[in-house]
Tab-separated table of C-alpha atoms in Angstrom:
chain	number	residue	atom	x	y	z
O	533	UNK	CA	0.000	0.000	0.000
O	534	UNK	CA	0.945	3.052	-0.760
O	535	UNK	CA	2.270	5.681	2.341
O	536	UNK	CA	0.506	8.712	3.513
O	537	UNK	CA	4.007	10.795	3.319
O	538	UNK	CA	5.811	13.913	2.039
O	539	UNK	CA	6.350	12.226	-1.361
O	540	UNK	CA	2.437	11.699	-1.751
O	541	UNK	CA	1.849	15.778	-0.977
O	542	UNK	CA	4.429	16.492	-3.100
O	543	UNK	CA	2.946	14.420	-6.036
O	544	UNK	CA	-0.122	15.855	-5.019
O	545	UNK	CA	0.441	19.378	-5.079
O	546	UNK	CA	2.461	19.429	-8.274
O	547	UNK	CA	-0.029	17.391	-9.908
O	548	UNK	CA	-2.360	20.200	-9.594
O	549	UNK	CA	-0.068	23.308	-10.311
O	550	UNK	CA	-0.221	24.538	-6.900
O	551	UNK	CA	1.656	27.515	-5.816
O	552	UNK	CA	4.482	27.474	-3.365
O	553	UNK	CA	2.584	28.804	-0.424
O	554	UNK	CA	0.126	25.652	-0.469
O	555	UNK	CA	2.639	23.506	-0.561
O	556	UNK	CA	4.322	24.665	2.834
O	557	UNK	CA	0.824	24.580	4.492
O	558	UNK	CA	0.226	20.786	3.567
O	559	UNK	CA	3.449	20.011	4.429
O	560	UNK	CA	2.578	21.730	8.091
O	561	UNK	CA	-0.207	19.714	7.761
O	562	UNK	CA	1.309	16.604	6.855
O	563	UNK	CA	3.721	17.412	10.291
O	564	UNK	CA	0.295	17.031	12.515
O	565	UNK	CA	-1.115	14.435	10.630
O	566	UNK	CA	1.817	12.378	11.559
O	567	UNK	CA	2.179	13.282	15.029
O	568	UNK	CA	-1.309	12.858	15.761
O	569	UNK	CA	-2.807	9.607	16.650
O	570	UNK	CA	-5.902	8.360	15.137
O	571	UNK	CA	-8.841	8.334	17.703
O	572	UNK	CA	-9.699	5.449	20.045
O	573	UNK	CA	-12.524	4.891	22.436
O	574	UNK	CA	-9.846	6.003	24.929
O	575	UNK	CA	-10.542	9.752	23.596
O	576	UNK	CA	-13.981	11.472	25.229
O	577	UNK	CA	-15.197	12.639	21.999
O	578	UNK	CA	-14.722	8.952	20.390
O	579	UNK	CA	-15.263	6.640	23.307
O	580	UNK	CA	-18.777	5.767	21.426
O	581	UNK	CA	-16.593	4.771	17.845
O	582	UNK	CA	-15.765	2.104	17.231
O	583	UNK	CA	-12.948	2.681	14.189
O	584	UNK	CA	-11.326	-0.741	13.707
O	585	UNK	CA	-13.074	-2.035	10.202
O	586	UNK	CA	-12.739	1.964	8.874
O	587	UNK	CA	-10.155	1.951	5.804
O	588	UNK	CA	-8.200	4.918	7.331
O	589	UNK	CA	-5.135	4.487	5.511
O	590	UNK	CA	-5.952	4.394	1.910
O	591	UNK	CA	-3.664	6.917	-0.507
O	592	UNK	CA	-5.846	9.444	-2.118
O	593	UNK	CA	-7.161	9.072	-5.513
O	594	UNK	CA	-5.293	11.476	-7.375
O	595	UNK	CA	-7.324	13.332	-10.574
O	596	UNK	CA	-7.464	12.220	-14.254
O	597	UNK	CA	-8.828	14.980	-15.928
O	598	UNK	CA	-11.911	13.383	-16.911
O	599	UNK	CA	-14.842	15.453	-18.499
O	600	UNK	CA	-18.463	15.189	-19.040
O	601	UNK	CA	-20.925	16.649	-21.263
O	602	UNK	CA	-23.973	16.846	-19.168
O	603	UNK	CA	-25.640	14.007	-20.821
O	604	UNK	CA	-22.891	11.797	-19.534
O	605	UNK	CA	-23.064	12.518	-16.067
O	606	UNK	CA	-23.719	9.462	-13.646
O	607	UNK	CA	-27.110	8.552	-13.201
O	608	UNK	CA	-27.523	9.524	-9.745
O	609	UNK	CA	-26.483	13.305	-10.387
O	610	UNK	CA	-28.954	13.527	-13.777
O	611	UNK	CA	-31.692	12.470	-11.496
O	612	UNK	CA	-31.101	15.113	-8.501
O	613	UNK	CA	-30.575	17.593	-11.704
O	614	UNK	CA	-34.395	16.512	-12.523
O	615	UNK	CA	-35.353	17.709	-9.167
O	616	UNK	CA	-33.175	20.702	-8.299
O	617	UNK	CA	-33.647	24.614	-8.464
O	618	UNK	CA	-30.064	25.518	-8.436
O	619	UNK	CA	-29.121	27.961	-10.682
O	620	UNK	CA	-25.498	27.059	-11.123
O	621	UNK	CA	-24.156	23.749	-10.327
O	622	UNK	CA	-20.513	21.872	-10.152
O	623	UNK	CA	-20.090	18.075	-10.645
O	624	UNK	CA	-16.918	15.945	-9.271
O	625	UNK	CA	-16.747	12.389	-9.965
O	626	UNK	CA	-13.997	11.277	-7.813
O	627	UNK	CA	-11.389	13.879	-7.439
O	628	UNK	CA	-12.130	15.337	-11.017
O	629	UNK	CA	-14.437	18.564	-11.740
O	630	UNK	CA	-16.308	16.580	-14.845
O	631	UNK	CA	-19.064	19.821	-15.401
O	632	UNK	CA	-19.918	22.740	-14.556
O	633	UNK	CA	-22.806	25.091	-15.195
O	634	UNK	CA	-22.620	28.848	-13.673
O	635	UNK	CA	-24.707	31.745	-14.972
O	636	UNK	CA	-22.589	34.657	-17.252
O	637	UNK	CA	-24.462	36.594	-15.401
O	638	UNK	CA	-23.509	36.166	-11.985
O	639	UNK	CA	-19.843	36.009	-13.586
O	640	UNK	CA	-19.827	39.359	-14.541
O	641	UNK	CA	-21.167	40.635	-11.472
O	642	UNK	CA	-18.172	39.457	-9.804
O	643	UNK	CA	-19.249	35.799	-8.446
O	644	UNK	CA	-16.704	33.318	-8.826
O	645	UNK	CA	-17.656	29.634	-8.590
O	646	UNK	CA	-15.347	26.799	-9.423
O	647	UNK	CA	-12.951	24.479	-8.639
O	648	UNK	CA	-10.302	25.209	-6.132
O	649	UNK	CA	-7.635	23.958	-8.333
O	650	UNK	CA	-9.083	26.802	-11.279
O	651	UNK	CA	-9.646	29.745	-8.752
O	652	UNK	CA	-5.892	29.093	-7.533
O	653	UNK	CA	-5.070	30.215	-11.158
O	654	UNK	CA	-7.543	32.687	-12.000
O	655	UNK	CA	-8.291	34.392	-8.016
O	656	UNK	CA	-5.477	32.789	-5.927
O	657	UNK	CA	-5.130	36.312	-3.995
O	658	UNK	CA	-8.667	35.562	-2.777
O	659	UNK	CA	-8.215	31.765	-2.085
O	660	UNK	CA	-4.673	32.639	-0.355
O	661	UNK	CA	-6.787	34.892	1.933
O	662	UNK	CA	-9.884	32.112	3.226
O	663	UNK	CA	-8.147	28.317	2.728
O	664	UNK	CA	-7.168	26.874	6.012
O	665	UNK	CA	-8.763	29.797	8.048
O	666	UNK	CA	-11.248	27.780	9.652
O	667	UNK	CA	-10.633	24.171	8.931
O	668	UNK	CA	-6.566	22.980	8.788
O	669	UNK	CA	-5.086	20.817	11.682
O	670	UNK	CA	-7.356	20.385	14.531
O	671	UNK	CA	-7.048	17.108	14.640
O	672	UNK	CA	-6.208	13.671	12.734
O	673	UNK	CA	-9.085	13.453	10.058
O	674	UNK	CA	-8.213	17.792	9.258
O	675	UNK	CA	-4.579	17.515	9.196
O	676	UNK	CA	-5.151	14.628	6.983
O	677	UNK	CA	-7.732	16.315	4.361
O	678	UNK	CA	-5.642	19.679	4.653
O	679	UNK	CA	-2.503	17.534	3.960
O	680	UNK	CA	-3.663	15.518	0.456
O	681	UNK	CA	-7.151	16.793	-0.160
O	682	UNK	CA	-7.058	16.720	-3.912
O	683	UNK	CA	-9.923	18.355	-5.322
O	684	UNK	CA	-12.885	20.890	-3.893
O	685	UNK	CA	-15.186	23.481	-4.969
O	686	UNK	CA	-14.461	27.695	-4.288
O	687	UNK	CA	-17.427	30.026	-4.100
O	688	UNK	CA	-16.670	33.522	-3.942
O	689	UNK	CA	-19.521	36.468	-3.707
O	690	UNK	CA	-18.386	40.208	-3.928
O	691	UNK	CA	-19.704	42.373	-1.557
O	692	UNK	CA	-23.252	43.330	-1.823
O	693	UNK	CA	-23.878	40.949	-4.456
O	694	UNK	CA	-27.442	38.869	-3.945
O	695	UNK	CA	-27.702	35.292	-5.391
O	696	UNK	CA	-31.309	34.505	-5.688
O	697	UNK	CA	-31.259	31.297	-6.405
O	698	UNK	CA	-29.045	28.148	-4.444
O	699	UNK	CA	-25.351	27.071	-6.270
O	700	UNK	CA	-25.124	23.443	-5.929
O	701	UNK	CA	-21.811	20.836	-5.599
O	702	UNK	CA	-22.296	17.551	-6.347
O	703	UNK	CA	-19.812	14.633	-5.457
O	704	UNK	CA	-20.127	11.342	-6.653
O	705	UNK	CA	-17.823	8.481	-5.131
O	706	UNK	CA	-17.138	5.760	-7.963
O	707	UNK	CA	-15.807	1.983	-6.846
O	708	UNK	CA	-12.384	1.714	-6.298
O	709	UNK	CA	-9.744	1.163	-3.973
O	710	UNK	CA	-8.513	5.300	-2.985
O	711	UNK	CA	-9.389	6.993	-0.597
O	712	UNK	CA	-10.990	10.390	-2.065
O	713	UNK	CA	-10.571	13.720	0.094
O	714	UNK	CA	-11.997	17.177	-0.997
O	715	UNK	CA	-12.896	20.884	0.213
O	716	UNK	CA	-15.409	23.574	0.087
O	717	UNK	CA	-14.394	26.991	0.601
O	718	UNK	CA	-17.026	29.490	0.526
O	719	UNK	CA	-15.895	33.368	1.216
O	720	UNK	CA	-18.573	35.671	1.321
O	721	UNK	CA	-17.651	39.696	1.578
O	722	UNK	CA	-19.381	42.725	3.284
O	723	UNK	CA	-23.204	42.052	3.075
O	724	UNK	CA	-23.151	39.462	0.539
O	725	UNK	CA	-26.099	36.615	0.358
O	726	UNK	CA	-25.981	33.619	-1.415
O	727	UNK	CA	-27.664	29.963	-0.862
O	728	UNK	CA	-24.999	26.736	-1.350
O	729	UNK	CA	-25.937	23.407	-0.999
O	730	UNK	CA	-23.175	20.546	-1.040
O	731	UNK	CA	-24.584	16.378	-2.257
O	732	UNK	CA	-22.850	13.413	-1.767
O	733	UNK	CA	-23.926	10.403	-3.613
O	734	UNK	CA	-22.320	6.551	-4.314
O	735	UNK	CA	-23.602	3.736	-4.963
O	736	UNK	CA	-22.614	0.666	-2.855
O	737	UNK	CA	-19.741	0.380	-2.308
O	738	UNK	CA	-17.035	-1.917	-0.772
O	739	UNK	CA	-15.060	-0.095	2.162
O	740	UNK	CA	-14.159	3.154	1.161
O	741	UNK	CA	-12.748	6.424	2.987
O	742	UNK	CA	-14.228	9.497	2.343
O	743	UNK	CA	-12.541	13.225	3.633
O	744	UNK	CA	-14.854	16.345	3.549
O	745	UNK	CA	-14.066	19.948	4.780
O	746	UNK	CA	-16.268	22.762	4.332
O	747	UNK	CA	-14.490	26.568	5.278
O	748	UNK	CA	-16.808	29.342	5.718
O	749	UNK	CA	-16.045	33.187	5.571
O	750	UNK	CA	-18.480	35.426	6.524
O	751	UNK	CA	-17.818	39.014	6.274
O	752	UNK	CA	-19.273	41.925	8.149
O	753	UNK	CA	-23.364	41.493	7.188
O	754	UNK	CA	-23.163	38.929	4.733
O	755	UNK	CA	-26.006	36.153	4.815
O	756	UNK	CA	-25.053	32.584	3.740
O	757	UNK	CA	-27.806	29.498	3.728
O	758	UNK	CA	-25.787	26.277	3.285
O	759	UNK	CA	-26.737	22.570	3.565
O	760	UNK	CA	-24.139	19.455	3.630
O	761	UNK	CA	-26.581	16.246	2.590
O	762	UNK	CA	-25.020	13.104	2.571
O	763	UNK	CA	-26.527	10.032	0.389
O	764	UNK	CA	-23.791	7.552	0.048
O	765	UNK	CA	-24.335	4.150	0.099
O	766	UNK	CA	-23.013	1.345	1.933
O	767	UNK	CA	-19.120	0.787	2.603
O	768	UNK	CA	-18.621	4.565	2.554
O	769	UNK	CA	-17.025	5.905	5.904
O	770	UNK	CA	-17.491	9.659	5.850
O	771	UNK	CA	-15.612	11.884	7.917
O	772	UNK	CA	-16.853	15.380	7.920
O	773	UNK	CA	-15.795	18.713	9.639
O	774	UNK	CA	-16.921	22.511	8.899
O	775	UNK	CA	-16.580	25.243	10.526
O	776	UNK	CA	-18.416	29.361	9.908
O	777	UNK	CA	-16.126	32.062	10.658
O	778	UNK	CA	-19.123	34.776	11.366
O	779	UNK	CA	-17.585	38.629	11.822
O	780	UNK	CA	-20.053	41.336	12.820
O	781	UNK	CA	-24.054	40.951	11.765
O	782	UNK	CA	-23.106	38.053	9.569
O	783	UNK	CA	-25.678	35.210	9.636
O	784	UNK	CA	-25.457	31.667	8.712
O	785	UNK	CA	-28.412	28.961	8.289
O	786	UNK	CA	-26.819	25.729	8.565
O	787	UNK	CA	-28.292	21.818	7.804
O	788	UNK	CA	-26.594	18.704	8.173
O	789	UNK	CA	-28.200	15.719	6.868
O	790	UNK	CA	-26.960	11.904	7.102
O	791	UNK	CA	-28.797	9.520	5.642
O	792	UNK	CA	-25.882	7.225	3.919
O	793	UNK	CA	-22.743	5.493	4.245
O	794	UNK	CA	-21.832	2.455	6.725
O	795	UNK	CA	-20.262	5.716	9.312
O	796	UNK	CA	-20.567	9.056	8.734
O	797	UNK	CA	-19.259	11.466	11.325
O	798	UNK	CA	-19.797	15.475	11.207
O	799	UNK	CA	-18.084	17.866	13.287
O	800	UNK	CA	-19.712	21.267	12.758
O	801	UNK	CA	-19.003	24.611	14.551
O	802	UNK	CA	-19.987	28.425	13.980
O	803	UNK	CA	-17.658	30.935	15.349
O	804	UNK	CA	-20.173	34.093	16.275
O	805	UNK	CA	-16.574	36.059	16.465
O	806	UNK	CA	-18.261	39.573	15.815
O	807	UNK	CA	-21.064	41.075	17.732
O	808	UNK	CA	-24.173	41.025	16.297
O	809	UNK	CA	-23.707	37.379	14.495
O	810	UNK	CA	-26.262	35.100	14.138
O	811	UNK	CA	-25.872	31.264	13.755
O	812	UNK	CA	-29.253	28.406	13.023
O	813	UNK	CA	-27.988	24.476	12.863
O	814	UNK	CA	-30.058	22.198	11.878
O	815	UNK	CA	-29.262	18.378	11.397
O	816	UNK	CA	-31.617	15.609	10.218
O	817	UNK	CA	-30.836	11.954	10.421
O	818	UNK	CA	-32.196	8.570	9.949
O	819	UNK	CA	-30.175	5.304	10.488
O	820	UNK	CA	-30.845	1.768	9.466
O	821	UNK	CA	-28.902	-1.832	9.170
O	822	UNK	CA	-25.835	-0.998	11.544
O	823	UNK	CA	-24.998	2.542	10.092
O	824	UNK	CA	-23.763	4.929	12.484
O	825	UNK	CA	-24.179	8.345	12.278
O	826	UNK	CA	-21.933	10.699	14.836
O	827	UNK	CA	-22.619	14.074	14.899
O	828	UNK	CA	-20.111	17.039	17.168
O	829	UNK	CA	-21.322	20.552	17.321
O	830	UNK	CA	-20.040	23.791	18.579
O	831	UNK	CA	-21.957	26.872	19.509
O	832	UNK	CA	-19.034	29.058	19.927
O	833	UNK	CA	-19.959	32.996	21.174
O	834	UNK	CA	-16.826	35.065	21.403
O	835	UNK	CA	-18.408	38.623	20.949
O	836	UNK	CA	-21.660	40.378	22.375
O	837	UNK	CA	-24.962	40.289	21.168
O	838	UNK	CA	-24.780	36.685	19.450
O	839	UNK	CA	-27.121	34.633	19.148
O	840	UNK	CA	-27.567	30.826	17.992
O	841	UNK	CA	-30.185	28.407	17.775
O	842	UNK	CA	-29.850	24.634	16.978
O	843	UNK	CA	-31.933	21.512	16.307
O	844	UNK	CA	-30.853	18.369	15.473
O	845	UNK	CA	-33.429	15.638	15.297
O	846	UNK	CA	-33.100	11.753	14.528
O	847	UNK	CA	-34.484	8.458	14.519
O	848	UNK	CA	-32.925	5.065	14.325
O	849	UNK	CA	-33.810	1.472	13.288
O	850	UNK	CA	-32.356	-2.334	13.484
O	851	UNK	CA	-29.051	-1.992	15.288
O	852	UNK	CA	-28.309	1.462	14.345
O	853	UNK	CA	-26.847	3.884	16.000
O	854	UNK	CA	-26.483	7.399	16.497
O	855	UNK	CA	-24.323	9.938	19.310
O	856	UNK	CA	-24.881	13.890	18.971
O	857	UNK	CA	-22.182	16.083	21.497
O	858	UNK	CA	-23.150	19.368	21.546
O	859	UNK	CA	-21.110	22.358	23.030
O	860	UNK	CA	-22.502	26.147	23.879
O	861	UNK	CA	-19.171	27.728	24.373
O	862	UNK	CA	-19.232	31.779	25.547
O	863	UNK	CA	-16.208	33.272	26.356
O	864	UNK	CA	-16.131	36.120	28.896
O	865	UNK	CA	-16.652	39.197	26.491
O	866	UNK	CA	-20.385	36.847	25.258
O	867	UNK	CA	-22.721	39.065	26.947
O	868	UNK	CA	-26.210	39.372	25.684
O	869	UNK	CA	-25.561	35.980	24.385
O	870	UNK	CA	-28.994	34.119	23.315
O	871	UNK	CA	-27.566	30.025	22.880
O	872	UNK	CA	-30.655	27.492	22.524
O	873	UNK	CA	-29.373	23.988	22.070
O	874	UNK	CA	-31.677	20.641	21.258
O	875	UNK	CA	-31.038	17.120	20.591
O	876	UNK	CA	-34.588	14.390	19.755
O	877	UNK	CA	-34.094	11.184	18.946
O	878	UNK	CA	-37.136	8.617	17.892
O	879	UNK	CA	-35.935	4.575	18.498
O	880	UNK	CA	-37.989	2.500	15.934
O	881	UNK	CA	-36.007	-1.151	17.159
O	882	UNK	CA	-35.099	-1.917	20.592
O	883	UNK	CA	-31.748	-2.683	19.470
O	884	UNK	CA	-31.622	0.503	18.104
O	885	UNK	CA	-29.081	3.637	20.505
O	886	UNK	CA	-28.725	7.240	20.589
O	887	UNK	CA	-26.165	9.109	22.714
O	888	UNK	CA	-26.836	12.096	23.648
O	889	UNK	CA	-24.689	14.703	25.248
O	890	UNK	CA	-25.786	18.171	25.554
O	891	UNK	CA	-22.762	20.618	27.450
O	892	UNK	CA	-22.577	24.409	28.418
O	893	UNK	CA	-19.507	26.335	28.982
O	894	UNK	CA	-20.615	29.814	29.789
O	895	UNK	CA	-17.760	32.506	30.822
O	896	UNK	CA	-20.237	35.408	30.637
O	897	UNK	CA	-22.991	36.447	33.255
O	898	UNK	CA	-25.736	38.366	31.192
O	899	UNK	CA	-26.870	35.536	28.924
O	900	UNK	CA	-29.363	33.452	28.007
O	901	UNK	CA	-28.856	29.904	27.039
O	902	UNK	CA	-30.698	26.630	27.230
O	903	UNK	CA	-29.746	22.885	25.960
O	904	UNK	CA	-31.834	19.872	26.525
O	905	UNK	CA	-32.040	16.379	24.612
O	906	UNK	CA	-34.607	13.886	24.207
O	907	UNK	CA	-34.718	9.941	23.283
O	908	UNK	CA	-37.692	7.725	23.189
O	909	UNK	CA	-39.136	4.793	21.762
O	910	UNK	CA	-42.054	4.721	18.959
O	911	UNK	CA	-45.223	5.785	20.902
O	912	UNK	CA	-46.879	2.046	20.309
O	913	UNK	CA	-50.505	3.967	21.465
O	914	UNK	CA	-49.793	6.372	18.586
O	915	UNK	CA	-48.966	3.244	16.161
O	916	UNK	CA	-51.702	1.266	17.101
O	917	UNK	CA	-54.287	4.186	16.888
O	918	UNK	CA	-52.494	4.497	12.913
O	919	UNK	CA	-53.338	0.867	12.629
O	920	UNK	CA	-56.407	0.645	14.253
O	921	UNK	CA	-57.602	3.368	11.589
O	922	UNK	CA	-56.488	1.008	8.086
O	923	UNK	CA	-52.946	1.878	7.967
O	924	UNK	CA	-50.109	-0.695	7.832
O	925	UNK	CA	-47.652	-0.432	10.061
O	926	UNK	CA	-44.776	0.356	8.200
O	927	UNK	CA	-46.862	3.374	6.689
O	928	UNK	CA	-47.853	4.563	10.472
O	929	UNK	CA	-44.312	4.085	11.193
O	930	UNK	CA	-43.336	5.915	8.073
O	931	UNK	CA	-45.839	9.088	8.987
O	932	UNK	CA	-44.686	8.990	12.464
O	933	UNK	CA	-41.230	9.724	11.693
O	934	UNK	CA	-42.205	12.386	9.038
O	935	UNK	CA	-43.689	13.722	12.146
O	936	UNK	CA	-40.573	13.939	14.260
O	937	UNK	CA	-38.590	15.354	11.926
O	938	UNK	CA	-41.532	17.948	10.354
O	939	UNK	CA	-39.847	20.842	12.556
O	940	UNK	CA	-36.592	20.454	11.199
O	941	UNK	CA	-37.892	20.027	8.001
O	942	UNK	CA	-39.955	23.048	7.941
O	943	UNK	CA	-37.045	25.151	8.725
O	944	UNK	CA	-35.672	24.589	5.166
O	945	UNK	CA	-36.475	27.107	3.021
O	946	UNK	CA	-35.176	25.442	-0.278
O	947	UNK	CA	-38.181	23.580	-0.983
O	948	UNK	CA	-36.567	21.310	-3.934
O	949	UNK	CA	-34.038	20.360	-1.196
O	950	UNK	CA	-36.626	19.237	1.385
O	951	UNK	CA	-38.589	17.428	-0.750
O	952	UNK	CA	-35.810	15.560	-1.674
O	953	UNK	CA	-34.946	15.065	2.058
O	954	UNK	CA	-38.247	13.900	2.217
O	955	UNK	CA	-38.109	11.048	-0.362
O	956	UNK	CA	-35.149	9.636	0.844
O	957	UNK	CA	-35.991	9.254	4.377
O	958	UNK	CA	-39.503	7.982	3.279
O	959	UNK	CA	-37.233	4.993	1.352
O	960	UNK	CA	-34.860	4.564	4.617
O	961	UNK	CA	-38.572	3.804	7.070
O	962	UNK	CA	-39.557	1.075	4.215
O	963	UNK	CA	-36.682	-0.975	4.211
């Protein structure tokens, strides 16, 4: 097998044309990646993973430069393109940017939206300025991405600029025996508003790694809607962090949905670092079979007059399992700090399991912040009234679940998106 070393990020990095400046910072990264163990249950933030079947040490699939025309792309993407309402849209199969479709207008109003390989070429003042800013070596899984990531998506709207409509990134995962690692970076300016939603899709697949990282920038009032939704199917291990830098009156609507993969963990965080910042994150599961699904949040309030809301809601099946950590962080200088925090889980199998931990740090005194968490069983009164009234059960347990998710689901503005959402989960309670 091949090793995860300098020679790799070298091969990498001059495979793509990168400047010299990149290569230092993977290299940096590289230097953590190595020093840094890979999480056991012996860590407090892993103790519920169990990582010894995940294929951690696969090299990175490097890119071909293979290209679509649009009635070539995979199946799975042409379908979702059926049912979408973005206006401009990128597509990667593998580690290669195969098609993209992004309106002249928004062009020549300054947007730029492409890969990060292109916008190193044609913008790399502005990429120089965001990569690595909020997502680079915080632990194993970063360091690792930052160090041989070999392919992502860069979304850049000038200040004032209004995108009506959502952008869209779609990743496909094809069989094979790499490991494929990519970024988003998405730098919004002064007052800027845009809508960006990020698809992952496979088909089954036998074990394979899969490295996401998703960088926001958020500049004084700019207004940024983003959703990471995660389809794969089985085999894929998906390891997922992203973090929102949010400066003064910025505001960020965030959703996080798992619904693939044998493992998928996402580590999300919003850094309210100017006063005035708002942050909403939402998260929607559903697991099945023996998928795991590990979601780590961070409410962190450095400035005044911040404010943050989040939901996460789930429900699990067979021997499936889910664990949501959640952290309200204000530091001393937080004051007039509104933090709500929720976690509800719905168990549809007795050998079904939810963790749930729900945690407040608060440095500040003039705040107001709440976090609770819920898990329960299937009401079996509420199923048997469903019955008792012509349904079958899997349909009562089917609109039952629709029901504990409807308030995260309402909260998503991009009604393509939901609807999709919607379908797949529907699919998930009839298996």
């Amino acid at each position: 097998m091949q090793v995860l070393d300098k020679t790799q990020v070298e091969a990498v990095s001059k495979a793509l044309g990168e400047p010299a400046w990149l290569l230092e910072k993977r290299l940096k990264a590289l230097e953590a990646f190595a020093r840094l163990p890979y999480p056991s249950k012996k860590d407090e933030n892993w103790r519920y993973t169990d990582l010894s079947e995940a294929p951690l040490e696969l090299p990175v699939e490097a890119p071909k430069g293979l290209r679509l025309s649009r009635d070539d792309l995979p199946e799975p993407v042409k379908r979702r393109l059926e049912r979408t309402d973005v206006s401009g849209f990128l597509v990667f199969v593998g580690p290669d940017l195969v098609y993209a479709e992004v309106p002249e207008a928004l062009k020549e109003k300054g947007l730029v939206f492409t890969s990060l390989a292109e916008a190193l070429k044609t913008h790399p003042d502005k990429v120089e300025a965001a990569l690595f800013q909020a997502v680079y070596t915080e632990d194993k899984f970063a360091a690792q991405n930052s160090a041989f990531f070999t392919h992502g998506a860069f979304l850049y709207v000038p200040a004032g600029l209004e995108v009506e409509k959502p952008l869209g990134v779609f990743k496909v995962l094809l069989e094979g025996e790499k490991a494929s690692a990519g970024r988003s970076l998405l730098f919004l300016e002064d007052n800027a508003k845009a809508a960006y939603i990020e698809e992952y899709l496979s088909l089954d697949l036998p074990p394979t790694l899969h490295l996401s990282a998703t960088e926001m920038v958020l500049r004084p009032g700019a207004r940024l809607r983003h959703a990471h939704v995660q389809t794969f199917g089985e085999g894929v291990w998906h390891f997922h962090r992203q973090r929102a830098l949010l400066e003064r009156d910025s505001g960020l609507n965030d959703l996080v949905v798992n619904l693939g993969g044998a493992y998928a963990r996402s580590e999300v965080a919003s850094e309210l670092v100017g006063p005035g910042a708002e942050s909403e994150m939402l998260g929607l599961y559903f697991g099945h079979g023996r998928q795991q699904f590990d979601h780590y949040t961070l409410q962190h309030h450095v400035e005044h007059h911040t404010r943050s809301d989040l939901l996460y809601k789930g429900a699990v099946k067979d021997e499936a399992r889910a664990v949501f950590s959640g952290l309200i962080r204000l530091e001393k200088g937080a004051q007039k700090t509104d933090a709500y925090q929720a976690n509800r889980n719905l168990l549809l199998s007795p050998t079904a399991r939810v963790d749930s931990i729900p945690q407040l740090e608060i440095g500040a005194n003039d705040v107001r912040c709440t976090h609770g968490s819920t898990t329960a069983p299937v009401d079996e009164m509420q199923l048997f009234y469903l019955q008792s009234r012509g349904l079958p059960r899997g349909l009562a347990q089917e609109l039952l679940v629709k029901a504990h998710l409807a308030d995260v689901l309402s909260r998503i503005p991009l009604k393509a998106l939901r609807a999709h959402i919607e379908a797949v989960i529907e699919e998930k309670v009839r298996i």
